[in-house]
């Protein structure tokens, strides 16, 4: 935690402790930024950066990247390469302590490497502890496990997508809706971590700008809401498609999809599987199944009463 560089100003504060950084800013025009020059490493080296992070009342700036964030900047000797993956974590609002880690591959053109922690033209408090940077290597066991799981996931995707298209007696609309929902789920879990964060942050900024009341009414992480809603829609449509199958069979597909999407994130840059996301996905899908079954049961009851 030594040799951090930063500019002092009345509107910001930087406290360097034995195991972390505490940043605070009151003026979004200046924000606050600290940087640390890292020793040179060979091109192709994979650096793993990890940290525990907490932020309080962070208000984002005008640009999508005006957030509380930790980034790795690779410089080619003339300019920083912002076209390369660089974000370890980017946050707004208030979040409790959470562990983040992201791996970066050093480009052949990189001459200098800097680690930055900043409230980038934003205000609030940003706390970082247990910040670590170290080189890692990919071993053969990891490669074998990755290839096996991704192959199994791809096979499952093709089988489920194919079965959706060839269910007899169903309209093209339901087939397309089910397949589209499935593709959206797969696309969402396939996004690299930094791109996912950028998309989520941009959506949050737009929502906050348009409606403060909406932000207050729905304080949850938008990515969790996305998980629940799309699995709810998938479970609902899948149950409508598989009317001749039991609810247990439909639920089994939902649980396999929820588990498979989380396992696949082991091998997507900047992503990690979360048991909470699995339960959110499963809850959304199962609620969709229950809703269709309840509606179907009520419809049969009403029809039976009418016939009598």
Coordinates of C-alpha atoms in Angstrom, one line a residue:
X1 CA 0.0 0.0 0.0
X2 CA 3.0 2.3 -0.5
X3 CA 3.9 4.7 -3.3
X4 CA 0.4 5.8 -4.3
X5 CA 0.3 9.1 -6.1
X6 CA -2.6 11.6 -6.0
X7 CA -3.4 15.3 -6.2
X8 CA -4.6 17.0 -3.0
X9 CA -7.7 19.3 -3.1
X10 CA -10.1 20.8 -0.6
X11 CA -13.0 18.8 -2.1
X12 CA -11.5 15.4 -1.8
X13 CA -9.6 13.2 0.6
X14 CA -7.3 10.1 0.3
X15 CA -6.4 8.1 3.4
X16 CA -3.8 5.3 2.9
X17 CA -4.0 2.7 5.6
X18 CA -1.9 -0.4 6.3
X19 CA -4.2 -2.6 4.2
X20 CA -6.3 -0.3 2.1
X21 CA -7.4 3.0 0.6
X22 CA -10.2 5.4 1.7
X23 CA -11.3 7.8 -1.0
X24 CA -13.9 10.5 -0.6
X25 CA -15.0 13.4 -2.9
X26 CA -17.5 16.2 -2.6
X27 CA -17.0 17.8 -6.0
X28 CA -17.8 15.8 -9.2
X29 CA -15.7 18.2 -11.3
X30 CA -12.5 17.1 -9.7
X31 CA -13.4 13.8 -8.1
X32 CA -10.4 12.0 -6.7
X33 CA -7.9 9.6 -8.2
X34 CA -4.9 7.6 -6.9
X35 CA -2.5 5.7 -9.0
X36 CA 0.4 3.2 -8.5
X37 CA 3.0 2.3 -11.1
X38 CA 3.5 -1.4 -11.3
X39 CA 6.8 -3.2 -12.2
X40 CA 7.1 -4.2 -15.8
X41 CA 6.1 -7.7 -16.8
X42 CA 6.5 -9.8 -19.9
X43 CA 3.9 -9.4 -22.6
X44 CA 1.4 -12.2 -22.5
X45 CA 1.5 -12.4 -18.7
X46 CA -1.8 -12.7 -17.0
X47 CA -2.2 -10.5 -13.9
X48 CA -4.9 -11.2 -11.4
X49 CA -6.2 -8.2 -9.4
X50 CA -8.4 -8.8 -6.4
X51 CA -9.8 -6.4 -3.7
X52 CA -12.5 -6.0 -1.1
X53 CA -14.6 -3.0 -2.0
X54 CA -17.3 -0.9 -0.3
X55 CA -18.9 2.4 -1.5
X56 CA -21.3 4.8 0.2
X57 CA -23.5 7.4 -1.5
X58 CA -21.6 7.3 -4.8
X59 CA -23.3 9.6 -7.3
X60 CA -22.2 8.9 -10.9
X61 CA -21.0 11.6 -13.3
X62 CA -22.3 12.4 -16.8
X63 CA -20.3 9.7 -18.6
X64 CA -20.8 5.9 -18.1
X65 CA -17.2 5.6 -16.7
X66 CA -17.7 8.4 -14.1
X67 CA -17.9 6.0 -11.2
X68 CA -16.2 4.6 -8.2
X69 CA -13.8 2.2 -9.8
X70 CA -10.5 0.2 -9.8
X71 CA -8.8 -0.1 -13.2
X72 CA -5.6 -1.4 -14.8
X73 CA -4.3 1.0 -17.4
X74 CA -1.8 -0.4 -20.0
X75 CA 0.2 2.3 -21.7
X76 CA 2.0 1.8 -25.1
X77 CA 4.5 4.5 -24.4
X78 CA 2.4 7.2 -25.9
X79 CA -1.1 6.8 -24.6
X80 CA -3.3 4.6 -22.3
X81 CA -4.9 1.7 -24.2
X82 CA -8.6 2.1 -23.2
X83 CA -9.5 -0.3 -26.0
X84 CA -8.1 -3.2 -23.8
X85 CA -10.0 -4.7 -20.9
X86 CA -9.3 -2.5 -17.9
X87 CA -12.1 -2.6 -15.2
X88 CA -11.7 -4.5 -12.0
X89 CA -14.8 -3.0 -10.5
X90 CA -17.1 0.0 -11.2
X91 CA -19.8 0.9 -8.7
X92 CA -22.5 3.6 -7.9
X93 CA -24.8 4.1 -4.9
X94 CA -24.2 2.3 -1.7
X95 CA -22.9 -1.3 -1.5
X96 CA -21.5 -3.3 1.4
X97 CA -18.1 -5.0 1.4
X98 CA -17.8 -7.4 -1.5
X99 CA -14.8 -9.3 -3.0
X100 CA -13.9 -8.7 -6.7
X101 CA -11.2 -10.2 -8.8
X102 CA -10.4 -9.9 -12.5
X103 CA -7.6 -11.2 -14.7
X104 CA -5.9 -9.2 -17.4
X105 CA -3.5 -10.3 -20.2
X106 CA -0.7 -7.8 -20.8
X107 CA -0.5 -6.7 -24.4
X108 CA 2.7 -7.0 -26.5
X109 CA 2.6 -3.2 -27.1
X110 CA 2.4 -2.4 -23.4
X111 CA 5.3 -0.4 -22.0
X112 CA 4.0 0.8 -18.6
X113 CA 1.2 -0.5 -16.3
X114 CA -0.7 1.6 -13.8
X115 CA -3.3 0.6 -11.2
X116 CA -5.8 3.3 -10.5
X117 CA -8.4 3.7 -7.7
X118 CA -10.7 6.6 -8.3
X119 CA -14.0 8.4 -7.9
X120 CA -13.9 9.5 -11.5
X121 CA -15.8 12.8 -11.7
X122 CA -18.2 11.4 -9.2
X123 CA -18.9 12.0 -5.5
X124 CA -19.2 9.8 -2.4
X125 CA -17.0 7.5 -0.4
X126 CA -15.0 4.6 -1.9
X127 CA -13.2 2.1 0.4
X128 CA -10.7 -0.6 -0.7
X129 CA -8.9 -3.1 1.3
X130 CA -6.8 -6.3 0.7
X131 CA -5.8 -5.1 -2.7
X132 CA -3.5 -7.6 -4.4
X133 CA -1.9 -7.9 -7.8
X134 CA 0.0 -11.0 -8.9
X135 CA 0.8 -13.0 -12.0
X136 CA -1.1 -16.3 -12.6
X137 CA -0.8 -19.1 -15.2
X138 CA -3.5 -21.3 -16.8
X139 CA -2.8 -25.0 -16.1
X140 CA -3.9 -27.9 -18.2
X141 CA -6.5 -29.1 -15.6
X142 CA -8.3 -25.8 -15.9
X143 CA -8.2 -25.9 -19.7
X144 CA -9.6 -29.5 -19.7
X145 CA -12.4 -28.6 -17.2
X146 CA -13.2 -25.5 -19.2
X147 CA -13.4 -27.2 -22.5
X148 CA -15.5 -30.1 -21.1
X149 CA -18.0 -27.8 -19.3
X150 CA -18.4 -25.4 -22.3
X151 CA -18.9 -28.3 -24.7
X152 CA -21.6 -29.8 -22.4
X153 CA -23.2 -26.4 -22.1
X154 CA -23.1 -25.9 -25.9
X155 CA -24.7 -29.3 -26.5
X156 CA -27.4 -28.6 -24.0
X157 CA -28.1 -25.3 -25.7
X158 CA -28.4 -26.9 -29.1
X159 CA -30.7 -29.7 -27.8
X160 CA -33.0 -27.4 -26.0
X161 CA -33.1 -24.8 -28.8
X162 CA -33.8 -27.6 -31.3
X163 CA -36.5 -29.1 -29.2
X164 CA -38.2 -25.7 -28.9
X165 CA -38.4 -25.4 -32.7
X166 CA -39.9 -28.8 -33.3
X167 CA -42.6 -29.2 -30.7
X168 CA -45.7 -30.2 -32.5
X169 CA -49.0 -28.4 -32.3
X170 CA -47.5 -25.1 -31.2
X171 CA -47.6 -21.7 -33.0
X172 CA -44.6 -20.1 -34.5
X173 CA -45.0 -17.2 -32.1
X174 CA -44.5 -19.3 -29.0
X175 CA -41.5 -21.1 -30.6
X176 CA -39.8 -17.8 -31.6
X177 CA -40.6 -16.3 -28.2
X178 CA -39.1 -19.2 -26.3
X179 CA -36.0 -19.4 -28.5
X180 CA -35.5 -15.6 -28.2
X181 CA -35.8 -15.7 -24.4
X182 CA -33.3 -18.5 -24.3
X183 CA -30.8 -16.7 -26.6
X184 CA -31.1 -13.5 -24.5
X185 CA -30.3 -15.5 -21.3
X186 CA -27.3 -17.1 -22.9
X187 CA -26.1 -13.7 -24.3
X188 CA -26.4 -12.1 -20.9
X189 CA -24.3 -14.7 -19.1
X190 CA -21.7 -14.6 -22.0
X191 CA -20.9 -10.9 -21.6
X192 CA -17.4 -10.3 -20.1
X193 CA -17.4 -8.7 -16.7
X194 CA -16.3 -5.2 -17.7
X195 CA -18.8 -5.0 -20.6
X196 CA -21.6 -6.2 -18.3
X197 CA -20.7 -3.6 -15.8
X198 CA -20.7 -0.9 -18.4
X199 CA -24.1 -1.9 -19.7
X200 CA -25.6 -2.1 -16.2
X201 CA -24.1 1.2 -15.2
X202 CA -25.4 3.0 -18.3
X203 CA -28.9 1.6 -17.7
X204 CA -28.8 2.7 -14.1
X205 CA -27.6 6.2 -14.9
X206 CA -30.4 6.6 -17.5
X207 CA -33.1 5.3 -15.1
X208 CA -31.8 7.6 -12.3
X209 CA -31.8 10.5 -14.6
X210 CA -35.4 9.8 -15.9
X211 CA -37.1 8.8 -12.7
X212 CA -35.9 9.2 -9.1
X213 CA -39.1 7.6 -7.9
X214 CA -38.5 4.5 -9.9
X215 CA -35.0 4.2 -8.3
X216 CA -36.6 4.5 -4.9
X217 CA -39.4 2.0 -5.7
X218 CA -36.9 -0.6 -7.1
X219 CA -33.7 -0.4 -5.1
X220 CA -32.4 -3.9 -6.2
X221 CA -29.5 -4.6 -8.4
X222 CA -30.8 -4.4 -12.0
X223 CA -28.8 -7.5 -13.0
X224 CA -30.8 -9.5 -10.4
X225 CA -34.1 -8.2 -11.7
X226 CA -32.9 -9.2 -15.2
X227 CA -32.1 -12.7 -14.0
X228 CA -35.6 -13.1 -12.4
X229 CA -37.6 -11.6 -15.2
X230 CA -36.1 -13.5 -18.1
X231 CA -36.2 -16.8 -16.3
X232 CA -39.8 -16.1 -15.3
X233 CA -40.7 -15.5 -19.0
X234 CA -38.7 -18.6 -20.0
X235 CA -40.5 -20.8 -17.5
X236 CA -43.9 -19.4 -18.4
X237 CA -43.5 -20.0 -22.2
X238 CA -41.8 -23.3 -21.7
X239 CA -44.7 -24.5 -19.6
X240 CA -47.1 -23.4 -22.3
X241 CA -45.1 -25.3 -24.9
X242 CA -44.8 -28.5 -22.8
X243 CA -48.4 -28.9 -22.0
X244 CA -48.2 -32.7 -22.3
X245 CA -45.3 -33.0 -19.9
X246 CA -45.4 -32.8 -16.1
X247 CA -44.4 -29.7 -14.1
X248 CA -41.5 -31.7 -12.7
X249 CA -40.0 -32.2 -16.2
X250 CA -40.4 -28.5 -17.0
X251 CA -38.9 -27.6 -13.6
X252 CA -35.9 -29.9 -14.3
X253 CA -35.1 -28.0 -17.5
X254 CA -35.3 -24.7 -15.6
X255 CA -33.0 -25.9 -12.9
X256 CA -30.5 -27.3 -15.4
X257 CA -30.5 -24.0 -17.3
X258 CA -30.0 -22.0 -14.1
X259 CA -27.2 -24.2 -12.9
X260 CA -25.6 -24.4 -16.4
X261 CA -25.5 -20.6 -16.8
X262 CA -23.8 -20.2 -13.5
X263 CA -21.2 -22.9 -14.1
X264 CA -20.4 -21.4 -17.5
X265 CA -19.5 -18.1 -15.9
X266 CA -16.5 -19.8 -14.3
X267 CA -14.8 -19.5 -17.7
X268 CA -16.0 -16.0 -18.8
X269 CA -13.6 -13.2 -18.2
X270 CA -14.6 -11.0 -15.2
X271 CA -17.6 -13.2 -14.3
X272 CA -18.1 -15.7 -11.5
X273 CA -20.8 -18.2 -10.5
X274 CA -23.0 -17.1 -7.6
X275 CA -25.4 -19.4 -5.7
X276 CA -27.7 -16.4 -5.1
X277 CA -28.1 -16.0 -8.9
X278 CA -28.9 -19.6 -9.3
X279 CA -31.7 -19.3 -6.7
X280 CA -33.0 -16.1 -8.3
X281 CA -33.0 -17.8 -11.8
X282 CA -34.8 -20.9 -10.4
X283 CA -37.3 -18.8 -8.5
X284 CA -38.2 -16.8 -11.6
X285 CA -38.6 -19.9 -13.8
X286 CA -40.6 -21.9 -11.2
X287 CA -42.9 -18.9 -10.6
X288 CA -43.6 -18.9 -14.3
X289 CA -44.5 -22.6 -14.2
X290 CA -46.7 -22.2 -11.1
X291 CA -48.5 -19.3 -12.7
X292 CA -49.4 -21.3 -15.8
X293 CA -50.4 -24.4 -13.8
X294 CA -52.7 -22.3 -11.5
X295 CA -54.3 -20.5 -14.5
X296 CA -54.8 -23.9 -16.2
X297 CA -56.3 -25.4 -13.0
X298 CA -58.7 -22.5 -12.6
X299 CA -59.7 -22.7 -16.2
X300 CA -60.5 -26.4 -15.9
X301 CA -62.5 -25.8 -12.7
X302 CA -64.6 -23.1 -14.4
X303 CA -65.1 -25.2 -17.5
X304 CA -66.2 -28.2 -15.4
X305 CA -68.7 -26.1 -13.4
X306 CA -70.1 -24.7 -16.6
X307 CA -70.6 -28.2 -18.1
X308 CA -72.5 -29.3 -15.0

